[in-house]
Short mmCIF file of C-alpha atoms in Angstrom, two decimals:
data_model
loop_
_atom_site.label_atom_id
_atom_site.label_comp_id
_atom_site.label_asym_id
_atom_site.label_seq_id
_atom_site.Cartn_x
_atom_site.Cartn_y
_atom_site.Cartn_z
CA MET A 371 -0.05 -0.02 0.04
CA ASP A 372 1.72 3.11 -1.26
CA ILE A 373 1.47 6.68 0.44
CA GLU A 374 -0.41 8.02 -2.68
CA PHE A 375 -3.18 5.50 -2.10
CA ILE A 376 -3.55 6.56 1.54
CA ILE A 377 -3.58 10.19 0.60
CA GLU A 378 -6.07 9.47 -2.12
CA LYS A 379 -8.50 7.77 0.20
CA PHE A 380 -8.05 10.33 2.88
CA ILE A 381 -8.88 13.08 0.52
CA LEU A 382 -11.99 11.15 -0.84
CA ILE A 383 -13.21 10.44 2.75
CA THR A 384 -12.91 14.04 3.66
CA ILE A 385 -14.72 15.33 0.61
CA ILE A 386 -17.51 12.70 1.00
CA PHE A 387 -17.76 13.61 4.75
CA LEU A 388 -17.95 17.39 4.09
CA VAL A 389 -20.39 17.02 1.22
CA SER A 390 -22.64 14.69 3.29
CA LEU A 391 -22.63 17.35 6.20
CA GLY A 392 -23.37 20.13 3.67
CA VAL A 393 -26.30 18.28 2.14
CA ALA A 394 -27.70 17.46 5.58
CA ALA A 395 -27.29 20.96 6.68
CA TYR A 396 -29.05 22.56 3.78
CA SER A 397 -31.65 19.76 3.71
CA THR A 398 -33.08 21.48 6.79
CA LEU A 399 -33.41 24.76 4.77
CA ALA A 400 -34.90 22.85 1.76
CA GLU A 401 -37.40 21.17 4.07
CA ARG A 402 -38.58 24.48 5.46
CA LYS A 403 -38.72 26.08 2.07
CA ILE A 404 -40.68 23.15 0.71
CA ALA A 405 -42.98 23.19 3.75
CA GLY A 406 -43.50 26.91 3.23
CA TYR A 407 -44.35 26.50 -0.49
CA LEU A 408 -46.74 23.59 0.19
CA GLN A 409 -48.53 25.48 2.97
CA ASP A 410 -48.53 28.79 0.98
CA ARG A 411 -46.04 30.70 3.18
CA VAL A 412 -42.43 32.10 2.80
CA GLY A 413 -40.22 29.92 5.14
CA PRO A 414 -36.89 31.15 6.29
CA SER A 415 -35.94 34.49 4.60
CA ARG A 416 -34.08 36.71 6.90
CA ALA A 417 -30.60 35.02 7.52
CA GLY A 418 -28.69 35.69 4.21
CA TRP A 419 -30.20 36.02 0.69
CA GLY A 420 -33.43 33.95 0.64
CA GLY A 421 -32.47 32.40 3.97
CA MET A 422 -29.32 30.70 2.63
CA PHE A 423 -27.48 31.30 5.97
CA GLN A 424 -30.30 29.73 7.99
CA PRO A 425 -28.51 26.39 8.47
CA LEU A 426 -25.40 28.16 9.71
CA ALA A 427 -27.64 30.21 12.17
CA ASP A 428 -29.34 26.99 13.34
CA GLY A 429 -26.04 25.29 13.79
CA LEU A 430 -24.52 28.15 15.86
CA LYS A 431 -27.69 28.25 18.02
CA MET A 432 -27.45 24.62 18.76
CA PHE A 433 -23.78 24.73 19.47
CA PHE A 434 -23.99 27.74 21.83
CA LYS A 435 -27.27 26.79 23.58
CA GLU A 436 -26.95 25.50 27.13
CA GLU A 437 -26.89 21.81 27.41
CA ILE A 438 -28.76 20.36 30.30
CA ILE A 439 -28.00 16.76 31.57
CA PRO A 440 -30.68 15.47 33.87
CA ALA A 441 -29.44 14.79 37.42
CA ASP A 442 -30.93 11.32 37.55
CA SER A 443 -29.67 10.29 34.05
CA SER A 444 -26.88 7.91 33.14
CA LYS A 445 -24.53 10.66 31.98
CA ALA A 446 -22.05 8.51 30.03
CA LEU A 447 -24.88 6.86 28.03
CA PHE A 448 -26.72 10.14 27.75
CA ILE A 449 -23.81 11.56 25.74
CA LEU A 450 -23.20 8.26 23.96
CA GLY A 451 -26.71 8.03 22.45
CA PRO A 452 -26.57 11.09 20.07
CA SER A 453 -22.87 10.38 19.30
CA LEU A 454 -23.61 6.82 18.23
CA ALA A 455 -26.61 7.98 16.10
CA LEU A 456 -24.46 10.64 14.39
CA LEU A 457 -21.54 8.12 13.84
CA THR A 458 -23.64 5.40 12.33
CA ALA A 459 -25.23 7.99 9.91
CA CYS A 460 -21.79 9.16 8.77
CA ILE A 461 -20.05 5.76 8.12
CA GLY A 462 -22.65 4.24 5.80
CA SER A 463 -21.56 6.15 2.73
CA ALA A 464 -18.14 4.32 2.65
CA VAL A 465 -19.32 1.69 0.16
CA ILE A 466 -21.32 3.92 -2.09
CA PRO A 467 -19.84 4.12 -5.65
CA TRP A 468 -20.11 7.78 -6.33
CA GLY A 469 -18.91 7.53 -9.93
CA GLN A 470 -16.70 5.78 -12.36
CA SER A 471 -12.87 5.89 -11.75
CA VAL A 472 -11.64 9.44 -12.76
CA LEU A 473 -8.11 10.07 -14.35
CA ILE A 474 -6.21 12.70 -12.48
CA GLY A 475 -2.91 13.24 -14.13
CA ASP A 476 -1.55 9.85 -14.81
CA ARG A 477 -3.42 8.23 -11.92
CA LEU A 478 -6.85 6.52 -12.18
CA VAL A 479 -8.71 7.46 -8.90
CA SER A 480 -11.72 5.39 -7.69
CA LEU A 481 -14.70 7.40 -6.53
CA GLN A 482 -15.50 4.79 -3.84
CA VAL A 483 -13.92 4.72 -0.43
CA THR A 484 -13.82 0.96 -0.35
CA ASP A 485 -15.28 -1.77 -2.52
CA ILE A 486 -16.01 -4.72 -0.24
CA ASN A 487 -17.75 -7.77 -1.68
CA VAL A 488 -20.46 -7.56 1.00
CA GLY A 489 -21.36 -3.90 0.61
CA ILE A 490 -25.04 -4.30 0.97
CA LEU A 491 -24.58 -6.30 4.23
CA TYR A 492 -22.35 -3.54 5.53
CA ILE A 493 -25.02 -0.86 4.94
CA PHE A 494 -27.61 -3.06 6.65
CA GLY A 495 -25.33 -3.53 9.58
CA VAL A 496 -24.77 0.23 9.95
CA VAL A 497 -28.44 0.89 9.60
CA SER A 498 -29.29 -1.73 12.34
CA LEU A 499 -26.82 -0.10 14.72
CA GLY A 500 -28.41 3.31 14.33
CA VAL A 501 -31.35 2.29 16.49
CA TYR A 502 -28.93 1.72 19.47
CA GLY A 503 -28.33 5.49 19.51
CA ILE A 504 -31.92 6.18 19.87
CA MET A 505 -32.45 3.38 22.40
CA ILE A 506 -29.59 4.22 24.58
CA GLY A 507 -30.59 7.97 24.52
CA GLY A 508 -34.04 7.28 25.49
CA TRP A 509 -33.17 4.85 28.35
CA ALA A 510 -30.38 7.02 29.72
CA SER A 511 -32.61 9.98 30.06
CA ASN A 512 -34.52 8.39 32.95
CA ASN A 513 -37.82 9.70 31.46
CA LYS A 514 -40.77 7.46 30.86
CA PHE A 515 -41.78 9.30 27.81
CA SER A 516 -38.23 9.19 26.37
CA LEU A 517 -38.25 5.45 27.04
CA MET A 518 -41.47 4.92 25.39
CA GLY A 519 -40.33 6.74 22.30
CA ALA A 520 -37.10 4.64 22.39
CA VAL A 521 -39.01 1.39 22.54
CA ARG A 522 -41.23 2.50 19.85
CA ALA A 523 -38.26 3.34 17.73
CA ALA A 524 -36.62 -0.01 18.37
CA SER A 525 -39.76 -2.08 17.62
CA GLN A 526 -40.40 0.00 14.38
CA SER A 527 -36.85 -0.41 13.21
CA ILE A 528 -36.69 -4.10 13.78
CA SER A 529 -40.19 -4.61 12.21
CA TYR A 530 -39.19 -2.72 8.91
CA GLU A 531 -35.70 -4.12 8.60
CA ILE A 532 -37.19 -7.55 7.83
CA PRO A 533 -39.19 -6.49 4.66
CA MET A 534 -36.29 -4.28 3.66
CA GLY A 535 -33.89 -7.27 3.90
CA LEU A 536 -36.32 -9.45 2.05
CA SER A 537 -36.76 -6.98 -0.68
CA ILE A 538 -32.96 -6.90 -1.23
CA ILE A 539 -32.88 -10.67 -1.46
CA ALA A 540 -34.94 -10.53 -4.66
CA LEU A 541 -32.49 -7.88 -6.04
CA LEU A 542 -29.56 -10.15 -5.24
CA LEU A 543 -31.23 -13.03 -7.10
CA ALA A 544 -31.24 -10.88 -10.12
CA THR A 545 -27.80 -9.32 -9.78
CA ASN A 546 -26.05 -12.26 -8.26
CA THR A 547 -23.69 -10.03 -6.18
CA LEU A 548 -23.48 -8.18 -2.77
CA SER A 549 -21.07 -5.59 -4.11
CA MET A 550 -22.43 -2.04 -4.54
CA LYS A 551 -19.83 -1.44 -7.27
CA GLU A 552 -20.74 -4.46 -9.29
CA ILE A 553 -24.55 -3.56 -8.96
CA ALA A 554 -23.85 -0.09 -10.27
CA GLU A 555 -21.73 -1.45 -13.14
CA GLN A 556 -24.44 -3.99 -14.13
CA GLN A 557 -26.95 -1.00 -14.65
CA HIS A 558 -24.75 0.61 -17.41
CA GLY A 559 -26.62 3.06 -19.40
CA ALA A 560 -30.37 2.74 -18.89
CA ASN A 561 -30.40 -0.85 -17.72
CA TRP A 562 -31.73 0.04 -14.28
CA ASN A 563 -32.89 -2.50 -11.83
CA ILE A 564 -36.11 -0.61 -11.31
CA LEU A 565 -37.26 -2.12 -14.60
CA TYR A 566 -36.89 -5.69 -13.12
CA GLN A 567 -37.64 -5.10 -9.38
CA PRO A 568 -40.45 -2.46 -9.24
CA LEU A 569 -42.17 -4.22 -6.30
CA GLY A 570 -38.96 -4.65 -4.49
CA PHE A 571 -38.10 -0.96 -4.89
CA LEU A 572 -41.66 0.10 -3.57
CA ILE A 573 -41.06 -2.01 -0.53
CA PHE A 574 -37.63 -0.79 0.09
CA LEU A 575 -38.86 2.92 -0.37
CA VAL A 576 -41.60 2.37 2.32
CA CYS A 577 -39.05 0.78 4.76
CA SER A 578 -36.60 3.61 4.15
CA PHE A 579 -39.24 6.00 5.43
CA ALA A 580 -39.68 3.88 8.57
CA GLU A 581 -35.89 3.48 9.06
CA THR A 582 -35.30 7.07 8.90
CA ASN A 583 -38.19 7.98 11.17
CA ARG A 584 -39.79 10.24 8.56
CA THR A 585 -43.38 11.04 8.40
CA PRO A 586 -45.74 9.16 8.14
CA PHE A 587 -43.44 6.93 10.27
CA ASP A 588 -42.18 9.42 12.81
CA LEU A 589 -43.88 7.56 15.70
CA PRO A 590 -40.64 7.47 17.73
CA GLU A 591 -40.79 11.26 18.10
CA CYS A 592 -44.49 11.76 17.81
CA GLU A 593 -44.46 15.02 19.81
CA THR A 594 -48.32 15.23 19.95
CA GLU A 595 -48.30 12.00 21.98
CA LEU A 596 -44.94 11.66 23.65
CA VAL A 597 -43.88 15.18 24.39
CA GLY A 598 -40.93 14.89 22.01
CA GLY A 599 -40.18 11.11 22.14
CA TYR A 600 -36.72 9.69 22.73
CA HIS A 601 -34.99 13.06 22.81
CA THR A 602 -37.34 14.82 25.17
CA GLU A 603 -34.55 15.46 27.68
CA TYR A 604 -32.01 16.67 25.15
CA SER A 605 -31.01 20.16 24.29
CA GLY A 606 -28.31 22.17 22.63
CA PHE A 607 -25.72 20.38 20.43
CA LYS A 608 -26.88 16.83 21.49
CA MET A 609 -30.42 17.49 20.35
CA GLY A 610 -28.90 18.92 17.07
CA ALA A 611 -26.82 15.55 16.64
CA PHE A 612 -30.05 13.57 16.65
CA MET A 613 -31.70 16.00 14.23
CA PHE A 614 -28.56 16.02 12.01
CA ALA A 615 -28.39 12.28 12.04
CA GLU A 616 -32.00 11.99 10.64
CA TYR A 617 -31.09 14.15 7.61
CA LEU A 618 -27.80 12.19 7.15
CA ASN A 619 -29.77 8.99 7.24
CA MET A 620 -32.13 10.42 4.64
CA PHE A 621 -29.18 11.38 2.33
CA LEU A 622 -27.79 7.89 2.78
CA ALA A 623 -31.10 6.12 2.03
CA SER A 624 -31.52 8.28 -1.10
CA ALA A 625 -27.96 7.43 -2.17
CA VAL A 626 -28.60 3.60 -1.55
CA MET A 627 -31.88 3.59 -3.57
CA SER A 628 -30.33 5.57 -6.35
CA THR A 629 -27.50 3.12 -6.62
CA LEU A 630 -29.50 -0.13 -6.17
CA TYR A 631 -32.49 0.64 -8.35
CA PHE A 632 -31.81 3.70 -10.53
CA GLY A 633 -28.43 3.03 -11.95
CA GLY A 634 -26.32 5.20 -9.57
CA TYR A 635 -24.03 7.21 -11.75
CA ASN A 636 -25.23 5.52 -14.94
CA TYR A 637 -27.56 7.30 -17.31
CA PRO A 638 -28.65 6.97 -21.00
CA GLY A 639 -25.99 7.99 -23.49
CA MET A 640 -23.12 7.97 -20.99
CA ASP A 641 -20.66 6.17 -23.29
CA TRP A 642 -21.14 9.00 -25.93
CA VAL A 643 -20.76 11.71 -23.21
CA ASN A 644 -17.62 9.96 -21.95
CA GLU A 645 -16.03 9.77 -25.44
CA ILE A 646 -16.56 13.55 -25.87
CA THR A 647 -15.63 14.76 -22.40
CA GLY A 648 -12.79 12.28 -21.67
CA PRO A 649 -11.82 10.09 -18.68
CA THR A 650 -11.59 13.16 -16.22
CA VAL A 651 -14.79 15.20 -16.91
CA GLY A 652 -16.94 12.25 -17.94
CA PRO A 653 -17.00 10.41 -14.51
CA LEU A 654 -17.61 13.71 -12.74
CA ILE A 655 -20.72 14.25 -14.95
CA GLY A 656 -21.84 10.70 -13.76
CA MET A 657 -21.32 11.75 -10.24
CA GLY A 658 -23.46 14.87 -10.86
CA VAL A 659 -26.24 12.67 -12.22
CA LEU A 660 -26.13 10.49 -9.12
CA PHE A 661 -26.45 13.50 -6.88
CA LEU A 662 -29.39 14.68 -8.97
CA LYS A 663 -31.14 11.36 -8.41
CA ILE A 664 -30.33 11.72 -4.66
CA PHE A 665 -31.90 15.19 -4.49
CA VAL A 666 -35.02 13.92 -6.24
CA PHE A 667 -35.36 11.37 -3.45
CA ILE A 668 -34.65 13.85 -0.74
CA PHE A 669 -37.40 16.17 -2.27
CA PHE A 670 -39.73 13.16 -2.20
CA PHE A 671 -39.01 12.51 1.47
CA MET A 672 -39.91 16.06 2.29
CA TRP A 673 -42.88 16.14 -0.02
CA VAL A 674 -44.42 13.17 1.66
CA ARG A 675 -43.75 14.65 5.15
CA TRP A 676 -45.86 17.61 4.50
CA THR A 677 -48.59 15.71 2.59
CA VAL A 678 -49.29 12.50 4.32
CA PRO A 679 -50.62 12.35 7.95
CA ARG A 680 -49.00 10.12 10.56
CA PHE A 681 -49.99 6.54 11.01
CA ARG A 682 -51.54 5.16 14.21
CA TYR A 683 -49.07 2.71 15.83
CA ASP A 684 -51.35 -0.30 15.06
CA GLN A 685 -51.56 0.90 11.44
CA LEU A 686 -47.77 1.06 11.22
CA MET A 687 -47.26 -2.54 12.59
CA ASN A 688 -49.98 -3.93 10.48
CA LEU A 689 -48.37 -2.40 7.36
CA GLY A 690 -45.02 -3.83 8.22
CA TRP A 691 -45.93 -7.40 9.33
CA LYS A 692 -49.22 -8.05 7.51
CA ILE A 693 -48.54 -6.35 4.07
CA LEU A 694 -44.83 -5.67 3.43
CA ILE A 695 -43.43 -8.88 4.64
CA PRO A 696 -45.96 -11.02 2.62
CA LEU A 697 -45.37 -8.93 -0.43
CA ALA A 698 -41.54 -9.13 -0.14
CA ILE A 699 -41.73 -13.04 0.20
CA ALA A 700 -44.05 -13.10 -2.83
CA ASN A 701 -41.53 -10.92 -4.73
CA ILE A 702 -38.70 -13.30 -3.90
CA VAL A 703 -40.85 -16.34 -5.17
CA ILE A 704 -41.76 -14.46 -8.37
CA THR A 705 -38.30 -13.46 -8.99
CA GLY A 706 -36.93 -16.92 -8.45
CA ILE A 707 -39.49 -18.39 -10.82
CA VAL A 708 -38.77 -15.88 -13.56
CA ILE A 709 -34.93 -16.24 -13.23
CA THR A 710 -35.31 -20.13 -13.38
CA PHE A 711 -37.59 -19.93 -16.37
CA VAL A 712 -35.28 -17.48 -18.26
CA ASP A 713 -32.25 -19.83 -17.41
CA LYS A 714 -33.99 -22.79 -18.84
CA LEU A 715 -34.72 -20.98 -22.00
#
């Protein structure tokens, strides 16, 4: 392993980390602007031109606000909860292929931090760890409402990880790989997996809303019932960490769906574009296409939040266990039958 490789990966990790933080920060502004548009109001408009500095103002406010730790709480775990939630939200992007390898000078640089052959399992492992931050934070607060929100978060996450995993099994049957890079390469041009797995994508999309605690699946917070849910006792920067982790998870979920089902950095006519633009600009255009798809999904997350009312908890559980899991199993069976039939032909 040469020093150039280490520097290359360090720079790539730094750029991805900063871009992820920037997208998460300005997703808060985008959400408030979209909510204002849908509700026929202005939204943030005072801090900077058109409210462009509002995320910076919110971040400074969170950073400088007084942080209160309840006297009867478990202080170490109280701090660990939001830290763990933020950490798991940041490390999931390590296996996302952001584009084809780009030629810089005489060196071909991969736009993926690491290409492990079990990339999808890595993402599922990271996602499943995220609920520990919420559960630890709710339990350590020594508040019954926080604990109720944490328990609801854990049960919701576990319930919807099952159909999400089953929807991926059907995709793995079709792609025959767990590597995110290979899945992206198989969708070259416009040969996207959404054409072969529309039901699997729909199940994965619904489960993504539940895993990120976004409306109509925001039962863990559910401030009208639980006084704020698992972060009732949190304030200042720790409260901001929980909120930031939610937007980072939304960004990661959008990147995963774009890569698994919508071709990632692939788009129609990309070979022709690469021939014209060359091995340096061409892959960067593909990366821009991937981010465009991600932003479309982020907009969809926000659009649904301000359009669809929250589920009751029994409706949430019925949807997961009685509808999504049977649909995911049926999708696996249908996919297996179709693949077997095609192979026989």
